[in-house]
Amino acid sequence: MRVLALPAEARALILDFDGTLYSNPGYAAFQEEVLVGRLARELGEEAAATRARLARMRAEREAAGLGKTSLGRLFAELGVSIQTSALWREQLIEPGRWLGPDGRLDEALARLEARYALALVTNNPRSVGAKGLEALGVARRFRALVGLDDTMESKPAPEPFLLAARLLGVPAISCVSVGDRLEVDLAPALGLGMGAILVEGVEDLYGLPGFLEAGPAPSSPREARRGGGMRP
Ligand SMILES: [Mg+2]
């Protein structure tokens, strides 16, 4: 876990889903593979050719100093609309096949929920995000959910973050984005004045309540004292 920035008074956490609320490299790889396969069919080529094409595009973007980007953006560059991307994802991705209830995560989110409003922001469609939260058994912890089809923009665009803040009724500067991809989850949040915490997977989420309760969230002396006094 790496804290890149924390607001003086954090009031909301905007959490990423894949690679943040669960650690399952098989599921992450499956999602990419099935979408690349679908794109290959659309382009009328072998999946290997599409995979090579996407790798080339990613390498070109990185060489141009544009950083990493989301799969959705690469698809858009190849002429696949966000609407079509969202539809494919809804048809092909079934989180319940890969994920099950995570009691430790629920416990951690319950502790976070006591101090922060929680929102999920995912580059999957809203329905896939909702199914994912249900599969993990943590849906009730979230006050807002923003999916790809809510703004028709995928992270690292700022729109999904701004919508999440608005739905929670919390100004952007009092939000903290928590995610596993610097360029996709955190750079845009920092650009909006939000805090940002990089995680390597769900293990970091288990430790997040203890980490934030230990001090860094309430950063002014007054807040620190108040926070300290509330701890049992
Ligand atoms: Mg992620």
mmCIF file of C-alpha atoms and ligand atoms in Angstrom:
data_model
loop_
_atom_site.group_PDB
_atom_site.id
_atom_site.type_symbol
_atom_site.label_atom_id
_atom_site.label_comp_id
_atom_site.label_asym_id
_atom_site.label_seq_id
_atom_site.Cartn_x
_atom_site.Cartn_y
_atom_site.Cartn_z
ATOM 1 C CA MET A 1 0.000 0.000 0.000
ATOM 2 C CA ARG A 2 1.308 3.429 -0.910
ATOM 3 C CA VAL A 3 -0.339 6.699 0.078
ATOM 4 C CA LEU A 4 0.170 9.320 -2.627
ATOM 5 C CA ALA A 5 -1.991 12.023 -1.075
ATOM 6 C CA LEU A 6 -4.537 12.386 1.705
ATOM 7 C CA PRO A 7 -6.899 15.318 2.175
ATOM 8 C CA ALA A 8 -6.934 17.124 5.533
ATOM 9 C CA GLU A 9 -10.451 15.876 6.105
ATOM 10 C CA ALA A 10 -11.230 12.790 4.066
ATOM 11 C CA ARG A 11 -14.958 12.082 4.024
ATOM 12 C CA ALA A 12 -15.350 9.567 1.216
ATOM 13 C CA LEU A 13 -13.469 6.688 -0.364
ATOM 14 C CA ILE A 14 -13.859 5.922 -4.059
ATOM 15 C CA LEU A 15 -12.876 2.304 -4.538
ATOM 16 C CA ASP A 16 -11.896 0.447 -7.676
ATOM 17 C CA PHE A 17 -13.154 -3.125 -8.110
ATOM 18 C CA ASP A 18 -10.841 -5.396 -10.130
ATOM 19 C CA GLY A 19 -7.533 -6.044 -8.406
ATOM 20 C CA THR A 20 -8.590 -3.842 -5.469
ATOM 21 C CA LEU A 21 -11.558 -5.550 -3.754
ATOM 22 C CA TYR A 22 -10.349 -9.010 -4.756
ATOM 23 C CA SER A 23 -7.088 -10.595 -5.799
ATOM 24 C CA ASN A 24 -7.708 -13.185 -8.483
ATOM 25 C CA PRO A 25 -5.278 -12.964 -11.405
ATOM 26 C CA GLY A 26 -7.229 -15.720 -13.189
ATOM 27 C CA TYR A 27 -10.407 -13.619 -13.247
ATOM 28 C CA ALA A 28 -8.557 -10.492 -14.388
ATOM 29 C CA ALA A 29 -6.892 -12.455 -17.185
ATOM 30 C CA PHE A 30 -10.195 -14.078 -18.162
ATOM 31 C CA GLN A 31 -11.876 -10.668 -18.527
ATOM 32 C CA GLU A 32 -9.162 -9.373 -20.817
ATOM 33 C CA GLU A 33 -9.034 -12.582 -22.830
ATOM 34 C CA VAL A 34 -12.759 -12.840 -23.431
ATOM 35 C CA LEU A 35 -13.000 -9.178 -24.479
ATOM 36 C CA VAL A 36 -9.981 -9.424 -26.769
ATOM 37 C CA GLY A 37 -11.543 -12.552 -28.280
ATOM 38 C CA ARG A 38 -14.783 -10.688 -28.912
ATOM 39 C CA LEU A 39 -12.889 -7.763 -30.474
ATOM 40 C CA ALA A 40 -10.953 -10.187 -32.705
ATOM 41 C CA ARG A 41 -14.257 -11.578 -33.984
ATOM 42 C CA GLU A 42 -15.417 -8.043 -34.726
ATOM 43 C CA LEU A 43 -12.189 -7.243 -36.591
ATOM 44 C CA GLY A 44 -12.307 -10.567 -38.439
ATOM 45 C CA GLU A 45 -8.869 -11.696 -37.289
ATOM 46 C CA GLU A 46 -7.290 -14.269 -34.982
ATOM 47 C CA ALA A 47 -7.231 -13.435 -31.268
ATOM 48 C CA ALA A 48 -3.422 -13.572 -31.351
ATOM 49 C CA ALA A 49 -3.354 -10.818 -33.981
ATOM 50 C CA THR A 50 -5.667 -8.618 -31.899
ATOM 51 C CA ARG A 51 -3.589 -9.271 -28.808
ATOM 52 C CA ALA A 52 -0.443 -8.211 -30.678
ATOM 53 C CA ARG A 53 -2.225 -5.137 -32.015
ATOM 54 C CA LEU A 54 -3.273 -4.061 -28.495
ATOM 55 C CA ALA A 55 0.233 -4.693 -27.139
ATOM 56 C CA ARG A 56 1.625 -2.491 -29.907
ATOM 57 C CA MET A 57 -0.854 0.280 -29.135
ATOM 58 C CA ARG A 58 -0.005 0.112 -25.435
ATOM 59 C CA ALA A 59 3.733 0.233 -26.189
ATOM 60 C CA GLU A 60 3.245 3.232 -28.501
ATOM 61 C CA ARG A 61 1.245 5.100 -25.873
ATOM 62 C CA GLU A 62 3.874 4.421 -23.228
ATOM 63 C CA ALA A 63 6.703 5.446 -25.556
ATOM 64 C CA ALA A 64 4.827 8.694 -26.255
ATOM 65 C CA GLY A 65 4.705 9.355 -22.518
ATOM 66 C CA LEU A 66 0.937 8.828 -22.337
ATOM 67 C CA GLY A 67 1.226 6.155 -19.669
ATOM 68 C CA LYS A 68 -0.867 3.014 -19.461
ATOM 69 C CA THR A 69 -4.485 3.110 -20.474
ATOM 70 C CA SER A 70 -7.650 1.131 -19.961
ATOM 71 C CA LEU A 71 -8.725 -1.623 -22.318
ATOM 72 C CA GLY A 72 -11.916 0.336 -23.003
ATOM 73 C CA ARG A 73 -9.917 3.255 -24.377
ATOM 74 C CA LEU A 74 -7.890 1.013 -26.665
ATOM 75 C CA PHE A 75 -11.140 -0.533 -27.905
ATOM 76 C CA ALA A 76 -12.507 2.965 -28.574
ATOM 77 C CA GLU A 77 -9.393 3.776 -30.611
ATOM 78 C CA LEU A 78 -10.189 0.712 -32.728
ATOM 79 C CA GLY A 79 -13.688 1.966 -33.389
ATOM 80 C CA VAL A 80 -15.595 0.053 -30.699
ATOM 81 C CA SER A 81 -17.985 2.478 -29.018
ATOM 82 C CA ILE A 82 -18.246 2.594 -25.244
ATOM 83 C CA GLN A 83 -21.850 1.390 -25.604
ATOM 84 C CA THR A 84 -20.685 -1.684 -27.497
ATOM 85 C CA SER A 85 -17.854 -2.259 -25.023
ATOM 86 C CA ALA A 86 -20.365 -2.095 -22.164
ATOM 87 C CA LEU A 87 -22.703 -4.527 -23.913
ATOM 88 C CA TRP A 88 -19.920 -7.058 -24.559
ATOM 89 C CA ARG A 89 -18.857 -6.858 -20.938
ATOM 90 C CA GLU A 90 -22.406 -7.459 -19.728
ATOM 91 C CA GLN A 91 -22.736 -10.458 -22.017
ATOM 92 C CA LEU A 92 -19.358 -12.027 -21.287
ATOM 93 C CA ILE A 93 -18.419 -11.276 -17.680
ATOM 94 C CA GLU A 94 -20.126 -13.094 -14.808
ATOM 95 C CA PRO A 95 -18.406 -12.174 -11.507
ATOM 96 C CA GLY A 96 -20.291 -14.843 -9.512
ATOM 97 C CA ARG A 97 -18.414 -17.551 -11.408
ATOM 98 C CA TRP A 98 -15.117 -16.260 -10.104
ATOM 99 C CA LEU A 99 -15.743 -14.521 -6.789
ATOM 100 C CA GLY A 100 -17.315 -15.591 -3.492
ATOM 101 C CA PRO A 101 -18.181 -13.940 -0.164
ATOM 102 C CA ASP A 102 -15.193 -12.369 1.590
ATOM 103 C CA GLY A 103 -15.887 -11.900 5.297
ATOM 104 C CA ARG A 104 -12.596 -10.130 5.987
ATOM 105 C CA LEU A 105 -13.321 -7.606 3.261
ATOM 106 C CA ASP A 106 -16.826 -7.029 4.609
ATOM 107 C CA GLU A 107 -15.382 -6.439 8.072
ATOM 108 C CA ALA A 108 -12.843 -3.955 6.711
ATOM 109 C CA LEU A 109 -15.482 -2.115 4.683
ATOM 110 C CA ALA A 110 -17.793 -1.974 7.700
ATOM 111 C CA ARG A 111 -15.051 -0.194 9.651
ATOM 112 C CA LEU A 112 -14.378 2.162 6.748
ATOM 113 C CA GLU A 113 -18.097 2.790 6.283
ATOM 114 C CA ALA A 114 -18.297 4.037 9.871
ATOM 115 C CA ARG A 115 -15.993 6.942 8.975
ATOM 116 C CA TYR A 116 -16.330 7.423 5.222
ATOM 117 C CA ALA A 117 -19.008 7.293 2.556
ATOM 118 C CA LEU A 118 -18.027 4.522 0.151
ATOM 119 C CA ALA A 119 -18.450 4.506 -3.624
ATOM 120 C CA LEU A 120 -17.429 1.962 -6.216
ATOM 121 C CA VAL A 121 -16.092 3.213 -9.556
ATOM 122 C CA THR A 122 -15.512 0.485 -12.118
ATOM 123 C CA ASN A 123 -14.677 0.387 -15.811
ATOM 124 C CA ASN A 124 -17.140 -2.469 -16.125
ATOM 125 C CA PRO A 125 -20.813 -1.682 -16.655
ATOM 126 C CA ARG A 126 -22.841 -0.868 -13.559
ATOM 127 C CA SER A 127 -24.601 -4.271 -13.630
ATOM 128 C CA VAL A 128 -21.261 -6.127 -13.612
ATOM 129 C CA GLY A 129 -20.016 -3.936 -10.746
ATOM 130 C CA ALA A 130 -23.222 -4.582 -8.783
ATOM 131 C CA LYS A 131 -22.966 -8.345 -9.379
ATOM 132 C CA GLY A 132 -19.333 -8.254 -8.273
ATOM 133 C CA LEU A 133 -20.224 -6.540 -4.985
ATOM 134 C CA GLU A 134 -23.028 -9.061 -4.453
ATOM 135 C CA ALA A 135 -20.673 -11.972 -5.147
ATOM 136 C CA LEU A 136 -18.210 -10.661 -2.542
ATOM 137 C CA GLY A 137 -21.072 -10.111 -0.077
ATOM 138 C CA VAL A 138 -20.292 -6.407 0.402
ATOM 139 C CA ALA A 139 -22.941 -4.591 -1.685
ATOM 140 C CA ARG A 140 -24.631 -3.036 1.386
ATOM 141 C CA ARG A 141 -21.429 -1.165 2.298
ATOM 142 C CA PHE A 142 -21.565 1.078 -0.782
ATOM 143 C CA ARG A 143 -23.663 4.218 -1.022
ATOM 144 C CA ALA A 144 -22.896 4.813 -4.704
ATOM 145 C CA LEU A 145 -21.830 2.767 -7.706
ATOM 146 C CA VAL A 146 -20.544 4.258 -10.946
ATOM 147 C CA GLY A 147 -20.117 1.981 -13.933
ATOM 148 C CA LEU A 148 -18.879 2.495 -17.462
ATOM 149 C CA ASP A 149 -22.424 3.069 -18.736
ATOM 150 C CA ASP A 150 -23.147 5.818 -16.196
ATOM 151 C CA THR A 151 -20.856 8.382 -17.806
ATOM 152 C CA MET A 152 -19.882 6.548 -21.022
ATOM 153 C CA GLU A 153 -16.312 7.416 -20.079
ATOM 154 C CA SER A 154 -13.852 4.940 -18.632
ATOM 155 C CA LYS A 155 -11.146 5.698 -16.101
ATOM 156 C CA PRO A 156 -8.676 7.443 -16.413
ATOM 157 C CA ALA A 157 -11.285 9.986 -17.584
ATOM 158 C CA PRO A 158 -12.266 12.271 -14.689
ATOM 159 C CA GLU A 159 -16.053 11.981 -15.227
ATOM 160 C CA PRO A 160 -16.617 8.732 -13.290
ATOM 161 C CA PHE A 161 -14.780 10.145 -10.253
ATOM 162 C CA LEU A 162 -16.742 13.392 -10.370
ATOM 163 C CA LEU A 163 -20.042 11.521 -10.636
ATOM 164 C CA ALA A 164 -19.138 9.344 -7.638
ATOM 165 C CA ALA A 165 -18.337 12.431 -5.544
ATOM 166 C CA ARG A 166 -21.588 14.057 -6.609
ATOM 167 C CA LEU A 167 -23.655 10.958 -5.794
ATOM 168 C CA LEU A 168 -22.075 10.851 -2.337
ATOM 169 C CA GLY A 169 -22.593 14.584 -1.868
ATOM 170 C CA VAL A 170 -18.930 15.056 -0.967
ATOM 171 C CA PRO A 171 -16.621 17.606 -2.650
ATOM 172 C CA ALA A 172 -13.843 16.088 -4.745
ATOM 173 C CA ILE A 173 -11.163 17.472 -2.434
ATOM 174 C CA SER A 174 -12.605 15.420 0.450
ATOM 175 C CA CYS A 175 -12.524 12.141 -1.507
ATOM 176 C CA VAL A 176 -9.754 9.558 -1.647
ATOM 177 C CA SER A 177 -9.417 7.207 -4.609
ATOM 178 C CA VAL A 178 -8.222 3.695 -3.746
ATOM 179 C CA GLY A 179 -7.094 1.445 -6.576
ATOM 180 C CA ASP A 180 -4.455 -0.884 -7.973
ATOM 181 C CA ARG A 181 -3.542 1.094 -11.107
ATOM 182 C CA LEU A 182 -1.677 4.354 -10.775
ATOM 183 C CA GLU A 183 -2.486 5.711 -14.226
ATOM 184 C CA VAL A 184 -6.115 4.574 -14.284
ATOM 185 C CA ASP A 185 -7.369 4.901 -10.700
ATOM 186 C CA LEU A 186 -5.096 7.457 -9.074
ATOM 187 C CA ALA A 187 -3.605 9.944 -11.557
ATOM 188 C CA PRO A 188 -7.037 11.278 -12.615
ATOM 189 C CA ALA A 189 -8.170 11.502 -8.966
ATOM 190 C CA LEU A 190 -5.044 13.467 -8.043
ATOM 191 C CA GLY A 191 -5.783 15.767 -10.975
ATOM 192 C CA LEU A 192 -9.162 16.542 -9.378
ATOM 193 C CA GLY A 193 -7.588 17.316 -6.005
ATOM 194 C CA MET A 194 -8.589 14.002 -4.460
ATOM 195 C CA GLY A 195 -6.381 11.899 -2.242
ATOM 196 C CA ALA A 196 -4.989 8.655 -3.644
ATOM 197 C CA ILE A 197 -3.923 5.319 -2.198
ATOM 198 C CA LEU A 198 -2.290 2.630 -4.325
ATOM 199 C CA VAL A 199 -3.032 -0.947 -3.267
ATOM 200 C CA GLU A 200 -1.676 -4.251 -4.529
ATOM 201 C CA GLY A 201 -4.852 -6.220 -3.897
ATOM 202 C CA VAL A 202 -7.432 -7.080 -1.297
ATOM 203 C CA GLU A 203 -4.836 -7.805 1.408
ATOM 204 C CA ASP A 204 -4.111 -4.075 1.456
ATOM 205 C CA LEU A 205 -7.835 -3.385 1.823
ATOM 206 C CA TYR A 206 -7.946 -5.566 4.934
ATOM 207 C CA GLY A 207 -5.290 -3.307 6.452
ATOM 208 C CA LEU A 208 -6.757 -0.003 5.280
ATOM 209 C CA PRO A 209 -9.106 0.694 8.252
ATOM 210 C CA GLY A 210 -6.305 0.186 10.762
ATOM 211 C CA PHE A 211 -3.974 2.312 8.691
ATOM 212 C CA LEU A 212 -6.425 5.206 8.390
ATOM 213 C CA GLU A 213 -7.582 4.950 12.015
ATOM 214 C CA ALA A 214 -3.961 5.128 13.124
ATOM 215 C CA GLY A 215 -3.678 8.722 12.076
ATOM 216 C CA PRO A 216 -3.076 9.904 8.552
ATOM 217 C CA ALA A 217 -6.733 10.599 7.687
ATOM 218 C CA PRO A 218 -7.355 13.295 10.298
ATOM 219 C CA SER A 219 -4.269 15.321 9.554
ATOM 220 C CA SER A 220 -4.811 18.539 11.524
ATOM 221 C CA PRO A 221 -3.932 18.361 15.256
ATOM 222 C CA ARG A 222 -7.525 19.142 16.205
ATOM 223 C CA GLU A 223 -8.878 16.384 14.001
ATOM 224 C CA ALA A 224 -6.213 13.991 15.187
ATOM 225 C CA ARG A 225 -7.195 14.567 18.794
ATOM 226 C CA ARG A 226 -10.848 14.167 18.038
ATOM 227 C CA GLY A 227 -10.217 11.010 16.052
ATOM 228 C CA GLY A 228 -8.011 9.671 18.823
ATOM 229 C CA GLY A 229 -10.639 10.361 21.449
ATOM 230 C CA MET A 230 -13.226 8.396 19.549
ATOM 231 C CA ARG A 231 -11.147 5.261 19.411
ATOM 232 C CA PRO A 232 -12.043 2.651 22.020
HETATM 233 MG MG MG B 1 -8.278 -2.361 -10.865
#
